[in-house]
PDB file of C-alpha atoms in Angstrom:
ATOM      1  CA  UNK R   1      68.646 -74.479  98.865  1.00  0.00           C
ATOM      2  CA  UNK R   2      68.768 -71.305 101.159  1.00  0.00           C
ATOM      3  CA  UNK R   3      69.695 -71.067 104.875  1.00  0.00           C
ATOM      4  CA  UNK R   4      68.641 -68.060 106.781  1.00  0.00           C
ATOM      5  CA  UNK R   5      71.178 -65.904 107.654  1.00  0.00           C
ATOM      6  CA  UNK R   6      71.534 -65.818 112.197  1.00  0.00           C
ATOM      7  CA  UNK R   7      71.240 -62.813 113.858  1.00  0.00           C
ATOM      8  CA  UNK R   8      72.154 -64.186 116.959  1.00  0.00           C
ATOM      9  CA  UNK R   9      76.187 -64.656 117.433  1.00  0.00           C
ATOM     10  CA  UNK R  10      76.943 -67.926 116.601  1.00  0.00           C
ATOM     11  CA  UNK R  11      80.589 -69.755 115.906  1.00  0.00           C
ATOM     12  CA  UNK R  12      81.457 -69.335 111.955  1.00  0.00           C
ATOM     13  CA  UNK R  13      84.866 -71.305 111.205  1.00  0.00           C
ATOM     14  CA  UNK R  14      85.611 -69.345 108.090  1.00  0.00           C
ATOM     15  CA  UNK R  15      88.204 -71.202 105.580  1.00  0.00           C
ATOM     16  CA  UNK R  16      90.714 -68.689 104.191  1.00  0.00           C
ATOM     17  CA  UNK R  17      92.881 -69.720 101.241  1.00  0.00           C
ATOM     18  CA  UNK R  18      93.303 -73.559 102.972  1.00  0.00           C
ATOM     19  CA  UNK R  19      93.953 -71.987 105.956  1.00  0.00           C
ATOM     20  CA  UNK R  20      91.105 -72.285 108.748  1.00  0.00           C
ATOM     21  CA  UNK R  21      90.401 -68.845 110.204  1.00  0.00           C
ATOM     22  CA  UNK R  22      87.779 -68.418 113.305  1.00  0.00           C
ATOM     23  CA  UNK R  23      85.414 -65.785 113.853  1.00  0.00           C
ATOM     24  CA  UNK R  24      82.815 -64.824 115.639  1.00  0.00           C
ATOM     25  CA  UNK R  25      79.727 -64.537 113.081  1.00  0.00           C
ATOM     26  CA  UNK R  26      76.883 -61.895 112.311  1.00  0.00           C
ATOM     27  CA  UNK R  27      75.127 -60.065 115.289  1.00  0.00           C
ATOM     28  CA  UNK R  28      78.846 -59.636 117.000  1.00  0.00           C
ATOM     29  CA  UNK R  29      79.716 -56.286 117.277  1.00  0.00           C
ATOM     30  CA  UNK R  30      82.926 -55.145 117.875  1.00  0.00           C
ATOM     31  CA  UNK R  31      81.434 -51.610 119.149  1.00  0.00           C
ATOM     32  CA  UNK R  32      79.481 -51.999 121.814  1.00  0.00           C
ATOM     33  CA  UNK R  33      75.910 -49.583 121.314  1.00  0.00           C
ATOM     34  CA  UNK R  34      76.525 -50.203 116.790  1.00  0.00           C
ATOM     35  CA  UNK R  35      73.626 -50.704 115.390  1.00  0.00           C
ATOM     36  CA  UNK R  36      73.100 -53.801 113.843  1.00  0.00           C
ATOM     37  CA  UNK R  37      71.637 -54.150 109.866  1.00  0.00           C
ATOM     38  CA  UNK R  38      68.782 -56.391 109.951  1.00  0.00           C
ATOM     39  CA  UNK R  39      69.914 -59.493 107.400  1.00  0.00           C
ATOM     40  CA  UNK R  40      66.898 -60.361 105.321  1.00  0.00           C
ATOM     41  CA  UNK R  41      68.821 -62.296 102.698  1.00  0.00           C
ATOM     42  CA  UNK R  42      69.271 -65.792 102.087  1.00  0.00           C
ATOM     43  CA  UNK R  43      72.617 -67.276 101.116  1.00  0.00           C
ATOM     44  CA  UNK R  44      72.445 -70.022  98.313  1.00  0.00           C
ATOM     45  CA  UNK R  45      74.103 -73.062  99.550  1.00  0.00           C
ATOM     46  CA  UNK R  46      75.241 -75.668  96.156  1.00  0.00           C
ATOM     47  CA  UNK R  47      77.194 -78.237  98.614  1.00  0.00           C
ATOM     48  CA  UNK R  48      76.992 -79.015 102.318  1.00  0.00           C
ATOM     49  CA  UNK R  49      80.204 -81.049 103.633  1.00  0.00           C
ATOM     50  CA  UNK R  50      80.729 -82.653 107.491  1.00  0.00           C
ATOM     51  CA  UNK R  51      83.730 -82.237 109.156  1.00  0.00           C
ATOM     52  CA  UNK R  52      84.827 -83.543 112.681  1.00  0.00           C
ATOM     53  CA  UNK R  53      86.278 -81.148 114.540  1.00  0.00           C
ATOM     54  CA  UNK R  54      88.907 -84.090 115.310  1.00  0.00           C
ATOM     55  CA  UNK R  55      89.961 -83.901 112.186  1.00  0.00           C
ATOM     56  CA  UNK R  56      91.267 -80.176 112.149  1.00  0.00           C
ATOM     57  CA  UNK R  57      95.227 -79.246 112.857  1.00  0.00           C
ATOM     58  CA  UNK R  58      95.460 -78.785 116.501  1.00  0.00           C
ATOM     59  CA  UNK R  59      95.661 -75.490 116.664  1.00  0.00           C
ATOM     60  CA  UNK R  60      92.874 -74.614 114.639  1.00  0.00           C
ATOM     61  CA  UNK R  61      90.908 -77.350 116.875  1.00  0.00           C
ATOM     62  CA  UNK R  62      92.276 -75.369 120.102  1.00  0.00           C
ATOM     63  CA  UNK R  63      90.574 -72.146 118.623  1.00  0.00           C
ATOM     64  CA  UNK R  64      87.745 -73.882 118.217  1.00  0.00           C
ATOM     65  CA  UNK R  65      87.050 -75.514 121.063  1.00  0.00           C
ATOM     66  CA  UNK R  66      88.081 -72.021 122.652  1.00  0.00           C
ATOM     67  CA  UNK R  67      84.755 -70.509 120.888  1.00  0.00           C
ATOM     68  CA  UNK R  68      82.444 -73.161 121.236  1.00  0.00           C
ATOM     69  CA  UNK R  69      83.374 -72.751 125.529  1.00  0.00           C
ATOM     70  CA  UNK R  70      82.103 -68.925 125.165  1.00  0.00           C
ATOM     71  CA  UNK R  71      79.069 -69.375 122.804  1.00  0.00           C
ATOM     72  CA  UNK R  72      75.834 -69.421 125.106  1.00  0.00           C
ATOM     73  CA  UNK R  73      73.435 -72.582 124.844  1.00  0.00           C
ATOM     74  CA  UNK R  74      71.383 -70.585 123.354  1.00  0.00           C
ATOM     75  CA  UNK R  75      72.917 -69.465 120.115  1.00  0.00           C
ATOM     76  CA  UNK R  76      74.048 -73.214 119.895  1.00  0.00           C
ATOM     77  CA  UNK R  77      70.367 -74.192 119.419  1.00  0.00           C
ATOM     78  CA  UNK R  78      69.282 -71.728 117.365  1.00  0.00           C
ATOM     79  CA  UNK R  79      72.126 -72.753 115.498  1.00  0.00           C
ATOM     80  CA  UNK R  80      71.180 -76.400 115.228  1.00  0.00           C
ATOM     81  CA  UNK R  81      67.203 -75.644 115.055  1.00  0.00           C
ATOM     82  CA  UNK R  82      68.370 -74.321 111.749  1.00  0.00           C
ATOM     83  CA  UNK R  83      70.061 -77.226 110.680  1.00  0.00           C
ATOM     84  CA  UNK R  84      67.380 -78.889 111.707  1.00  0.00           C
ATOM     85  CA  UNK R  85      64.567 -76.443 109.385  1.00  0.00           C
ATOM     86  CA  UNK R  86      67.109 -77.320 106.376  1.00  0.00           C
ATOM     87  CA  UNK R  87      66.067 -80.816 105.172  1.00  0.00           C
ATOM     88  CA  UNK R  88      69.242 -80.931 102.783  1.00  0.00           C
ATOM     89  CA  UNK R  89      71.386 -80.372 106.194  1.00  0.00           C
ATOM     90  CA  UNK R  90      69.769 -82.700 108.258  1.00  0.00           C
ATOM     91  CA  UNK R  91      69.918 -85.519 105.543  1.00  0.00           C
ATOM     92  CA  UNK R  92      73.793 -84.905 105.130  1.00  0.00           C
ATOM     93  CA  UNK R  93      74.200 -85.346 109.013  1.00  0.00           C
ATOM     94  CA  UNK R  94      71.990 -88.268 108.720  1.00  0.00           C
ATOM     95  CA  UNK R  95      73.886 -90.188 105.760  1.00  0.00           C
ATOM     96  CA  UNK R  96      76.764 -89.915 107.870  1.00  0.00           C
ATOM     97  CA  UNK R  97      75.445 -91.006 111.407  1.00  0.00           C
ATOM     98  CA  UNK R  98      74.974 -87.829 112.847  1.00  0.00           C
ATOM     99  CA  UNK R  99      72.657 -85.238 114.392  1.00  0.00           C
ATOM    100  CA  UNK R 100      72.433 -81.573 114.384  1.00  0.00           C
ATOM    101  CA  UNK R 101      73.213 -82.050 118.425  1.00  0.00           C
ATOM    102  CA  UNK R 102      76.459 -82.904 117.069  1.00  0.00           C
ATOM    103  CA  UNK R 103      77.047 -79.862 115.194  1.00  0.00           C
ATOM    104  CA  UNK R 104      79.212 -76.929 116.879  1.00  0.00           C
ATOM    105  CA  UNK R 105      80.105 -74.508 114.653  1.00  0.00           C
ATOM    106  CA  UNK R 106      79.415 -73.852 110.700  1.00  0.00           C
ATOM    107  CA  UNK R 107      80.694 -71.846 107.845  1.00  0.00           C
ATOM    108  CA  UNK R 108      79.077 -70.905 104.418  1.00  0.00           C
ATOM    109  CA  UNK R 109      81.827 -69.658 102.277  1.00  0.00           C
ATOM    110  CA  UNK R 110      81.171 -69.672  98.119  1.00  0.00           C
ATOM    111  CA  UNK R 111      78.313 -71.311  98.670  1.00  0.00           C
ATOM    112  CA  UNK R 112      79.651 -74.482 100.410  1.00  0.00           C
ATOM    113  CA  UNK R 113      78.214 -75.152 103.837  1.00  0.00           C
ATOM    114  CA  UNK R 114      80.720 -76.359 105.904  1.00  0.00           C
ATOM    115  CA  UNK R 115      79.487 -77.927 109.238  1.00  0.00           C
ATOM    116  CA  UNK R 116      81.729 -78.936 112.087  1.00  0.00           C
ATOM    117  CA  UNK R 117      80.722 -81.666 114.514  1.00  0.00           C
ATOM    118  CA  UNK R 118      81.938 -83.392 118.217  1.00  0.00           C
ATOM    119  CA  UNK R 119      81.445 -86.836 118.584  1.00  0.00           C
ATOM    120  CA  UNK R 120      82.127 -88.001 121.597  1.00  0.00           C
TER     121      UNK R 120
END
């Protein structure tokens, strides 16, 4: 299974040796005027795994929730129209209740997809 890499900025929780890091992912530039690399390439994903955001330490969920407040509506939907073009994706959210609209942040790290989801 392959899921297009974003070019848009979109929230990446990134899992660091058990500790949750956040950054901001690919198409963020820390120098404003860099030129960007187009990013062609496909990243093979072997598991996908659902966690609620209610479930993080607070502080990571703090840092979270921080990011999701200054990612536009629009890099949120691209975000989840691509969950949405990934049947294996979708299907996890749907085995566990869920939607892509509940999705609001992901990471792919050694081939794990990791999405993060808000219930209400």
């Amino acid at each position: 299974m392959t899921m297009r890499s974003f070019t848009a900025s979109v929230i990446v929780a990134a899992l660091s040796l058990g500790t949750p890091t956040l950054v901001q992912a690919q198409g963020a530039s820390s120098q404003p005027g860099a030129e960007q690399p187009s990013t062609q390439s496909s990243t093979v994903i072997r598991s996908i795994q659902v966690v609620d955001v209610k479930e993080l330490q607070p502080a990571v969920r703090a840092k979270v929730d921080e990011l999701v407040a200054h990612t536009s509506d629009k890099d949120i939907q691209s975000l989840r129209q691509s969950i949405d073009a990934t049947p294996e994706a979708a299907s996890v959210l749907k085995a566990k209740g869920l939607s892509s609209s509940q999705v609001v942040a992901i990471n792919i790290a050694d081939g794990v997809l990791t999405m993060f989801t808000k219930t209400a």
